Amino acid sequence: MTAPTEERAVGAERDEELERIVAEEEKTLARVQKAIQNRARRDEFSSGHDYDAQLLALRDQINEARLEDVPPLIEEMERLTEVAARRSKVVEGMVDPDSPYFGRLVLEEGDRKREVLIGKATYIDPKSNTRIVDWRDAPVSRIYYRYDEGDEYDENFGGRDVQGEVLVRRSVAIGSRLLRRIGCPQGIFLRTRDATWRRAGDSSRLKGGQGAAMRAEGHHGPAGAPAGSPASRGRLGIGADDGRDEKFLPEITALIDARQFELITKPDAGLVVIQGGAGSGKTTIGLHRLAYLAFQDPKRFRSDRMLVMVFNEALVRYISRVLPALGVNGVPVTTFATWAEKLRKGHLKGLPDTYETDTPAAVTRFKKHQGMLRLVDALVTDVAGQLERRLAAALHGIEAGDQAMAFWAENDRAPLLVRLGRLERWAAPELEGDDEGERPIPKGPRPIALRHAIERTVKAARRELLDVSSAWAEMLTDEARVRRVYAEHAPELDDDDLKTALGWCADRCARVVAELEVHRDEETPKDKEPKASKGKKDEGEGDDPALRFVDGEEPKPKLVVRRRASDEDDDDEDDDDRSVGIDGAVETEPARLDREDDAILLRLVQRLRGPLVKNKERIRYEHILIDEAQDLSPVEMAVVLGASTKDRSVTLSGDVAQRLYMDNGFKSWEQLLSAVRTRRPGQKESALSPIEVEPLKVQYRSTHPIIELAQAVLGPLADPKSGNAIRDGAPVELFRFAHSGEAVGFLGEALRELMQAEPRASVAVVARHPEQADIYYKGLKTAEVPHLRRIAEQDFPFKPGIDVTDVRQVKGLEFDYVILLEVSRSVFSTTDEARHLLHIAATRAAHQLWITCTGEPSDLLPQDLKDRAF
């Protein structure tokens, strides 16, 4: 036990209230521990009461007993059955003696007072007047979660109306059989290492942060005042109430500093990369740069010629409401997944509409790695080589054939279908076509034989290049090519991952191909089916399966899938992807794409066919803003940049410390942009212009204690040149609990108090996993926390209240207060992914950050924070 209360106050002014409350709670704990210990001894002494064994013995006695002895034996059997049933309804001996309960109530109902302890198991001992109830299902636990000390309650328990008053309501933290923390209306009292007690400071309460997160009404300072500075917050004060609940980005004149102004007003051509920590204003800068360009040249930068691409649907809705406030209307705001899916469906018909939900991580790494871009390049190079050999054979000995081949070589950077079109127009100058961005086609008469040879070759090759689905399936299942390319460009992918990816692609591509062939068969009328080949190859035809065609006919594209051989393969192809249902019918698993396939397919469209189109018009964005660009893979980035005009007016904003996906192939800005830049065959990286990254050094959103914690969490991943916060604030606090029930009780009380004092505050209660968020939401709802919302599908309302969610939902958003749940060793281990996720979650807070855990705190947290934990 601890030292007497009087000794705790030696050397300091006496706190009689603290001493009284601590003494009461230590007395209660001693009584409960003694009861548990005595019950354990009684259970050990009476451990011979095996009711099942006694019932079996009675049954045997009945079988052997005389008739007149049977009735009393049956009566005894019935008695034992009833006793066993009653004892089974009460869970005894399951209470953890190290932490038996976490809440204490003293209730007054009429003339009767009773004490109820709230724990995670039921324990009743009338002899010692000890009553512990399970917080999850005991009806009386509702009083603990719904009422405060001094409240009158009116509840219905088991059909009986009960009225009374809560005389005492306290939350306690007990660990290793020691009382460590007491929470009550009189304050929060903490046990120190030297066994004395002290009152907690202001940081043990959530307060003073209403409106700290960015709001339009909170920035009325003079032009040029840094965001977050006292000047920018204006005389009205942060969070001034003008009747609006929505939170928007501030006006440009109230936000920007000199460095931000330089980035916003950069020239309207070229790539701008803005690297900034959480809350540094990088998204704001990107949006204001877009608005600035639209203001400077509204004819060129029309709304339909610009694109904003963000990380999630919450940001789509948020920014869609911000842009009109900046004077920009109608600019499409989307995520890459939504944008790519729509374009893929528009370009490639017949592919599955559904996606795999259990794609292995090895497959994701394979498809998102920059090696996939090189794999696309290798396929295009192989196809281009086949076309060149076919052209050379078709033009051999024909007048001006060498000129045609020279013109073909001059256009080596263009997509293959575009090259064929230009070659066709070169041969027949009277043909018209769109050659934007290309050199003029030399005019002049061409020999008729040359024109005919080029027309035949181009016609056949064009049909093949339109079949991107075949190229996709052939590319992902060509094990020899995949291993060759990835050995050079992705040596860090181990062989097991590559085997998994190749096996997955062979299986999934086969299903997609089979379904696509059925779809094409259904769309092809019988009287228009192509004639069968007579076995004669067209002159110059190569052996590449992706380039087979039937001369003179319009064939259905030939789909090619190369299955991987394995020791388990057998000759029964019917068992590949089919099973027999309970009704005896053969069931086939439907074909699905991986989400990553959209980017790969669109990249193949760009490299084989040419620019992406929408409503039969080429997509040409004059300006593209990509927010959180570090979470795009090289393939995805290449597809988006390929939709920009030749001036390449693009703004990329992001933070390498806020990576949400570890499998997307991102390593650094330099590596990402180097991978996506187009270079001529044989051109070295050193020949390309250097990449400039514009760093932001000031972090306006979060306070200094929050940023300090967030950087410490990153550990070796932290950027030593990262910016600093310009505001001080409440220290980050860690609260330790024995289990989630105790945490729910503590947080429920704190959040109710906060919502009463600051009704316009925005709070995020953030777990790592959705399942954890579900548990806490249910508990806080039971505790009747007001304005509570469960956010699971990016459906943030951007209004005051409490959003219970997981970390993957809050990326890019900010809140006045943030409470992180279950930051323990088992949940946040020392992996790179855990570091990034914890960093992201922590930096959503603008004013105050709390961290909670059950069990041992995560090793990612600083030791000094763990040492002073509540």
mmCIF file of C-alpha atoms in Angstrom, residues 470-681:
data_model
loop_
_atom_site.group_PDB
_atom_site.id
_atom_site.type_symbol
_atom_site.label_atom_id
_atom_site.label_comp_id
_atom_site.label_asym_id
_atom_site.label_seq_id
_atom_site.Cartn_x
_atom_site.Cartn_y
_atom_site.Cartn_z
ATOM 1 C CA SER A 470 -4.759 -8.020 -75.121
ATOM 2 C CA ALA A 471 -1.567 -6.063 -74.560
ATOM 3 C CA TRP A 472 -2.352 -5.736 -70.836
ATOM 4 C CA ALA A 473 -2.991 -9.465 -70.407
ATOM 5 C CA GLU A 474 0.031 -10.450 -72.473
ATOM 6 C CA MET A 475 2.318 -8.034 -70.615
ATOM 7 C CA LEU A 476 1.354 -9.160 -67.098
ATOM 8 C CA THR A 477 1.657 -12.865 -67.924
ATOM 9 C CA ASP A 478 4.910 -12.815 -69.898
ATOM 10 C CA GLU A 479 7.142 -14.146 -67.138
ATOM 11 C CA ALA A 480 10.358 -13.839 -69.129
ATOM 12 C CA ARG A 481 9.826 -10.146 -69.884
ATOM 13 C CA VAL A 482 8.614 -9.380 -66.350
ATOM 14 C CA ARG A 483 11.638 -10.996 -64.731
ATOM 15 C CA ARG A 484 14.033 -9.297 -67.120
ATOM 16 C CA VAL A 485 12.601 -5.808 -66.546
ATOM 17 C CA TYR A 486 12.117 -6.113 -62.775
ATOM 18 C CA ALA A 487 15.586 -7.550 -62.283
ATOM 19 C CA GLU A 488 16.944 -4.292 -63.708
ATOM 20 C CA HIS A 489 14.498 -1.733 -62.330
ATOM 21 C CA ALA A 490 13.112 -3.371 -59.180
ATOM 22 C CA PRO A 491 15.835 -5.505 -57.613
ATOM 23 C CA GLU A 492 14.405 -4.850 -54.132
ATOM 24 C CA LEU A 493 11.317 -6.978 -54.877
ATOM 25 C CA ASP A 494 12.152 -10.445 -53.602
ATOM 26 C CA ASP A 495 11.523 -13.569 -55.642
ATOM 27 C CA ASP A 496 8.634 -14.719 -53.464
ATOM 28 C CA ASP A 497 6.756 -11.467 -54.112
ATOM 29 C CA LEU A 498 7.385 -11.787 -57.827
ATOM 30 C CA LYS A 499 6.165 -15.382 -57.872
ATOM 31 C CA THR A 500 3.018 -14.390 -56.009
ATOM 32 C CA ALA A 501 2.371 -11.502 -58.397
ATOM 33 C CA LEU A 502 2.946 -13.584 -61.528
ATOM 34 C CA GLY A 503 0.712 -16.376 -60.291
ATOM 35 C CA TRP A 504 -2.036 -13.924 -59.373
ATOM 36 C CA CYS A 505 -1.834 -12.142 -62.750
ATOM 37 C CA ALA A 506 -1.905 -15.415 -64.695
ATOM 38 C CA ASP A 507 -5.043 -16.520 -62.879
ATOM 39 C CA ARG A 508 -6.893 -13.173 -62.930
ATOM 40 C CA CYS A 509 -5.944 -12.262 -66.483
ATOM 41 C CA ALA A 510 -7.199 -15.651 -67.690
ATOM 42 C CA ARG A 511 -10.601 -14.986 -66.115
ATOM 43 C CA VAL A 512 -10.801 -11.473 -67.558
ATOM 44 C CA VAL A 513 -9.799 -12.730 -71.006
ATOM 45 C CA ALA A 514 -12.389 -15.509 -70.944
ATOM 46 C CA GLU A 515 -15.158 -13.099 -69.965
ATOM 47 C CA LEU A 516 -14.037 -10.540 -72.547
ATOM 48 C CA GLU A 517 -14.087 -13.126 -75.323
ATOM 49 C CA VAL A 518 -17.657 -14.074 -74.404
ATOM 50 C CA HIS A 519 -18.609 -10.394 -74.418
ATOM 51 C CA ARG A 520 -17.109 -9.892 -77.872
ATOM 52 C CA ASP A 521 -18.742 -13.045 -79.230
ATOM 53 C CA GLU A 522 -22.120 -11.750 -78.070
ATOM 54 C CA GLU A 523 -21.542 -8.378 -79.757
ATOM 55 C CA THR A 524 -20.334 -9.823 -83.107
ATOM 56 C CA PRO A 525 -23.199 -10.726 -85.514
ATOM 57 C CA LYS A 526 -22.781 -14.139 -87.134
ATOM 58 C CA ASP A 527 -22.858 -12.726 -90.697
ATOM 59 C CA LYS A 528 -20.000 -10.324 -89.850
ATOM 60 C CA GLU A 529 -17.572 -12.744 -88.236
ATOM 61 C CA PRO A 530 -14.103 -12.637 -89.820
ATOM 62 C CA LYS A 531 -13.117 -15.262 -92.317
ATOM 63 C CA ALA A 532 -10.698 -17.889 -91.156
ATOM 64 C CA SER A 533 -7.088 -17.447 -92.131
ATOM 65 C CA LYS A 534 -5.907 -19.638 -94.959
ATOM 66 C CA GLY A 535 -2.693 -20.231 -93.131
ATOM 67 C CA LYS A 536 -0.723 -17.650 -95.072
ATOM 68 C CA LYS A 537 1.088 -15.053 -93.011
ATOM 69 C CA ASP A 538 1.046 -11.463 -94.127
ATOM 70 C CA GLU A 539 4.382 -10.362 -95.481
ATOM 71 C CA GLY A 540 6.669 -9.216 -92.695
ATOM 72 C CA GLU A 541 4.521 -10.593 -89.898
ATOM 73 C CA GLY A 542 6.497 -11.362 -86.766
ATOM 74 C CA ASP A 543 6.017 -14.033 -84.136
ATOM 75 C CA ASP A 544 4.814 -11.708 -81.356
ATOM 76 C CA PRO A 545 1.286 -12.927 -80.419
ATOM 77 C CA ALA A 546 0.126 -9.369 -79.844
ATOM 78 C CA LEU A 547 0.754 -8.564 -83.542
ATOM 79 C CA ARG A 548 -1.062 -11.401 -85.272
ATOM 80 C CA PHE A 549 -3.720 -10.406 -87.764
ATOM 81 C CA VAL A 550 -5.632 -11.698 -90.808
ATOM 82 C CA ASP A 551 -4.888 -9.727 -93.952
ATOM 83 C CA GLY A 552 -7.834 -7.971 -95.499
ATOM 84 C CA GLU A 553 -10.348 -8.758 -92.732
ATOM 85 C CA GLU A 554 -11.504 -6.975 -89.563
ATOM 86 C CA PRO A 555 -10.819 -9.655 -86.943
ATOM 87 C CA LYS A 556 -11.854 -9.852 -83.367
ATOM 88 C CA PRO A 557 -8.756 -8.947 -81.359
ATOM 89 C CA LYS A 558 -6.837 -12.026 -80.319
ATOM 90 C CA LEU A 559 -6.348 -12.214 -76.567
ATOM 91 C CA VAL A 560 -3.184 -13.855 -75.353
ATOM 92 C CA VAL A 561 -2.534 -15.026 -71.777
ATOM 93 C CA ARG A 562 0.605 -16.894 -70.857
ATOM 94 C CA ARG A 563 -0.118 -19.197 -67.949
ATOM 95 C CA ARG A 564 2.680 -19.953 -65.558
ATOM 96 C CA ALA A 565 3.608 -23.589 -65.268
ATOM 97 C CA SER A 566 3.765 -25.095 -61.793
ATOM 98 C CA ASP A 567 4.252 -28.466 -60.228
ATOM 99 C CA GLU A 568 0.618 -28.471 -59.184
ATOM 100 C CA ASP A 569 -0.723 -27.992 -62.732
ATOM 101 C CA ASP A 570 -2.669 -30.880 -64.198
ATOM 102 C CA ASP A 571 -4.477 -31.541 -67.443
ATOM 103 C CA ASP A 572 -7.953 -30.908 -66.095
ATOM 104 C CA GLU A 573 -8.573 -27.322 -67.191
ATOM 105 C CA ASP A 574 -12.157 -27.449 -65.932
ATOM 106 C CA ASP A 575 -10.897 -27.166 -62.334
ATOM 107 C CA ASP A 576 -9.003 -23.914 -62.887
ATOM 108 C CA ASP A 577 -11.616 -21.475 -61.630
ATOM 109 C CA ARG A 578 -14.831 -23.423 -61.281
ATOM 110 C CA SER A 579 -16.519 -25.201 -58.403
ATOM 111 C CA VAL A 580 -19.687 -27.214 -57.924
ATOM 112 C CA GLY A 581 -22.469 -25.630 -55.899
ATOM 113 C CA ILE A 582 -24.797 -27.405 -53.489
ATOM 114 C CA ASP A 583 -27.334 -27.819 -56.295
ATOM 115 C CA GLY A 584 -24.778 -29.579 -58.485
ATOM 116 C CA ALA A 585 -24.408 -26.654 -60.898
ATOM 117 C CA VAL A 586 -20.955 -25.486 -61.978
ATOM 118 C CA GLU A 587 -20.164 -22.067 -60.546
ATOM 119 C CA THR A 588 -17.437 -19.829 -61.995
ATOM 120 C CA GLU A 589 -15.809 -17.103 -59.947
ATOM 121 C CA PRO A 590 -16.490 -13.782 -61.694
ATOM 122 C CA ALA A 591 -13.624 -11.932 -63.314
ATOM 123 C CA ARG A 592 -12.417 -8.849 -61.457
ATOM 124 C CA LEU A 593 -9.740 -6.259 -61.938
ATOM 125 C CA ASP A 594 -7.339 -4.998 -59.301
ATOM 126 C CA ARG A 595 -7.681 -1.282 -58.590
ATOM 127 C CA GLU A 596 -4.118 -0.874 -59.806
ATOM 128 C CA ASP A 597 -5.080 -2.201 -63.248
ATOM 129 C CA ASP A 598 -6.921 1.004 -64.181
ATOM 130 C CA ALA A 599 -3.680 2.983 -64.179
ATOM 131 C CA ILE A 600 -1.800 0.267 -66.106
ATOM 132 C CA LEU A 601 -4.528 0.014 -68.752
ATOM 133 C CA LEU A 602 -4.716 3.781 -69.187
ATOM 134 C CA ARG A 603 -0.949 4.015 -69.478
ATOM 135 C CA LEU A 604 -1.055 1.379 -72.225
ATOM 136 C CA VAL A 605 -3.770 3.409 -73.958
ATOM 137 C CA GLN A 606 -1.507 6.466 -73.859
ATOM 138 C CA ARG A 607 1.550 4.617 -75.144
ATOM 139 C CA LEU A 608 -0.184 2.472 -77.787
ATOM 140 C CA ARG A 609 -3.124 4.565 -78.958
ATOM 141 C CA GLY A 610 -2.351 8.116 -77.959
ATOM 142 C CA PRO A 611 -3.850 10.801 -75.673
ATOM 143 C CA LEU A 612 -6.866 10.007 -73.523
ATOM 144 C CA VAL A 613 -10.193 11.252 -74.827
ATOM 145 C CA LYS A 614 -13.561 12.216 -73.385
ATOM 146 C CA ASN A 615 -16.676 12.675 -75.504
ATOM 147 C CA LYS A 616 -14.493 12.059 -78.573
ATOM 148 C CA GLU A 617 -12.256 15.013 -77.688
ATOM 149 C CA ARG A 618 -8.685 14.785 -76.507
ATOM 150 C CA ILE A 619 -8.210 15.479 -72.796
ATOM 151 C CA ARG A 620 -5.820 18.420 -72.507
ATOM 152 C CA TYR A 621 -5.649 20.009 -69.079
ATOM 153 C CA GLU A 622 -4.000 23.422 -69.028
ATOM 154 C CA HIS A 623 -3.329 23.097 -65.310
ATOM 155 C CA ILE A 624 -3.422 20.136 -62.939
ATOM 156 C CA LEU A 625 -3.189 20.311 -59.143
ATOM 157 C CA ILE A 626 -2.391 17.009 -57.413
ATOM 158 C CA ASP A 627 -2.697 17.162 -53.636
ATOM 159 C CA GLU A 628 -0.997 14.537 -51.427
ATOM 160 C CA ALA A 629 0.936 13.528 -54.532
ATOM 161 C CA GLN A 630 3.229 11.231 -52.556
ATOM 162 C CA ASP A 631 0.390 8.708 -52.382
ATOM 163 C CA LEU A 632 0.226 8.290 -56.160
ATOM 164 C CA SER A 633 2.319 5.528 -57.703
ATOM 165 C CA PRO A 634 4.672 6.267 -60.607
ATOM 166 C CA VAL A 635 2.221 4.624 -63.022
ATOM 167 C CA GLU A 636 -0.669 6.737 -61.734
ATOM 168 C CA MET A 637 1.407 9.898 -61.848
ATOM 169 C CA ALA A 638 2.488 9.187 -65.435
ATOM 170 C CA VAL A 639 -1.140 8.762 -66.517
ATOM 171 C CA VAL A 640 -2.217 12.072 -64.956
ATOM 172 C CA LEU A 641 0.755 14.035 -66.290
ATOM 173 C CA GLY A 642 0.100 12.521 -69.697
ATOM 174 C CA ALA A 643 -3.254 14.332 -69.714
ATOM 175 C CA SER A 644 -1.635 17.776 -69.467
ATOM 176 C CA THR A 645 -0.771 20.031 -72.385
ATOM 177 C CA LYS A 646 2.736 20.348 -73.755
ATOM 178 C CA ASP A 647 3.415 23.313 -71.417
ATOM 179 C CA ARG A 648 3.018 20.869 -68.492
ATOM 180 C CA SER A 649 1.495 23.379 -66.064
ATOM 181 C CA VAL A 650 1.275 21.164 -62.986
ATOM 182 C CA THR A 651 1.370 21.719 -59.230
ATOM 183 C CA LEU A 652 2.243 18.791 -56.985
ATOM 184 C CA SER A 653 1.799 19.262 -53.254
ATOM 185 C CA GLY A 654 2.613 16.676 -50.645
ATOM 186 C CA ASP A 655 4.679 15.556 -47.702
ATOM 187 C CA VAL A 656 7.007 12.574 -47.701
ATOM 188 C CA ALA A 657 6.311 12.177 -43.963
ATOM 189 C CA GLN A 658 2.594 11.624 -44.554
ATOM 190 C CA ARG A 659 2.679 8.528 -46.707
ATOM 191 C CA LEU A 660 -0.447 6.468 -46.224
ATOM 192 C CA TYR A 661 0.448 3.623 -48.574
ATOM 193 C CA MET A 662 3.772 1.856 -48.241
ATOM 194 C CA ASP A 663 3.265 -0.231 -51.407
ATOM 195 C CA ASN A 664 2.744 2.557 -53.945
ATOM 196 C CA GLY A 665 6.322 2.677 -55.227
ATOM 197 C CA PHE A 666 7.098 6.138 -53.799
ATOM 198 C CA LYS A 667 10.594 6.699 -52.427
ATOM 199 C CA SER A 668 11.304 10.385 -53.027
ATOM 200 C CA TRP A 669 10.137 13.247 -55.206
ATOM 201 C CA GLU A 670 13.251 12.907 -57.319
ATOM 202 C CA GLN A 671 12.701 9.176 -57.873
ATOM 203 C CA LEU A 672 9.005 9.624 -58.647
ATOM 204 C CA LEU A 673 9.436 12.422 -61.176
ATOM 205 C CA SER A 674 12.455 10.778 -62.750
ATOM 206 C CA ALA A 675 10.395 7.647 -63.345
ATOM 207 C CA VAL A 676 7.522 9.447 -65.060
ATOM 208 C CA ARG A 677 9.479 11.846 -67.269
ATOM 209 C CA THR A 678 9.538 10.834 -70.914
ATOM 210 C CA ARG A 679 12.941 10.426 -72.474
ATOM 211 C CA ARG A 680 14.050 9.385 -75.924
ATOM 212 C CA PRO A 681 15.326 5.822 -76.383
#
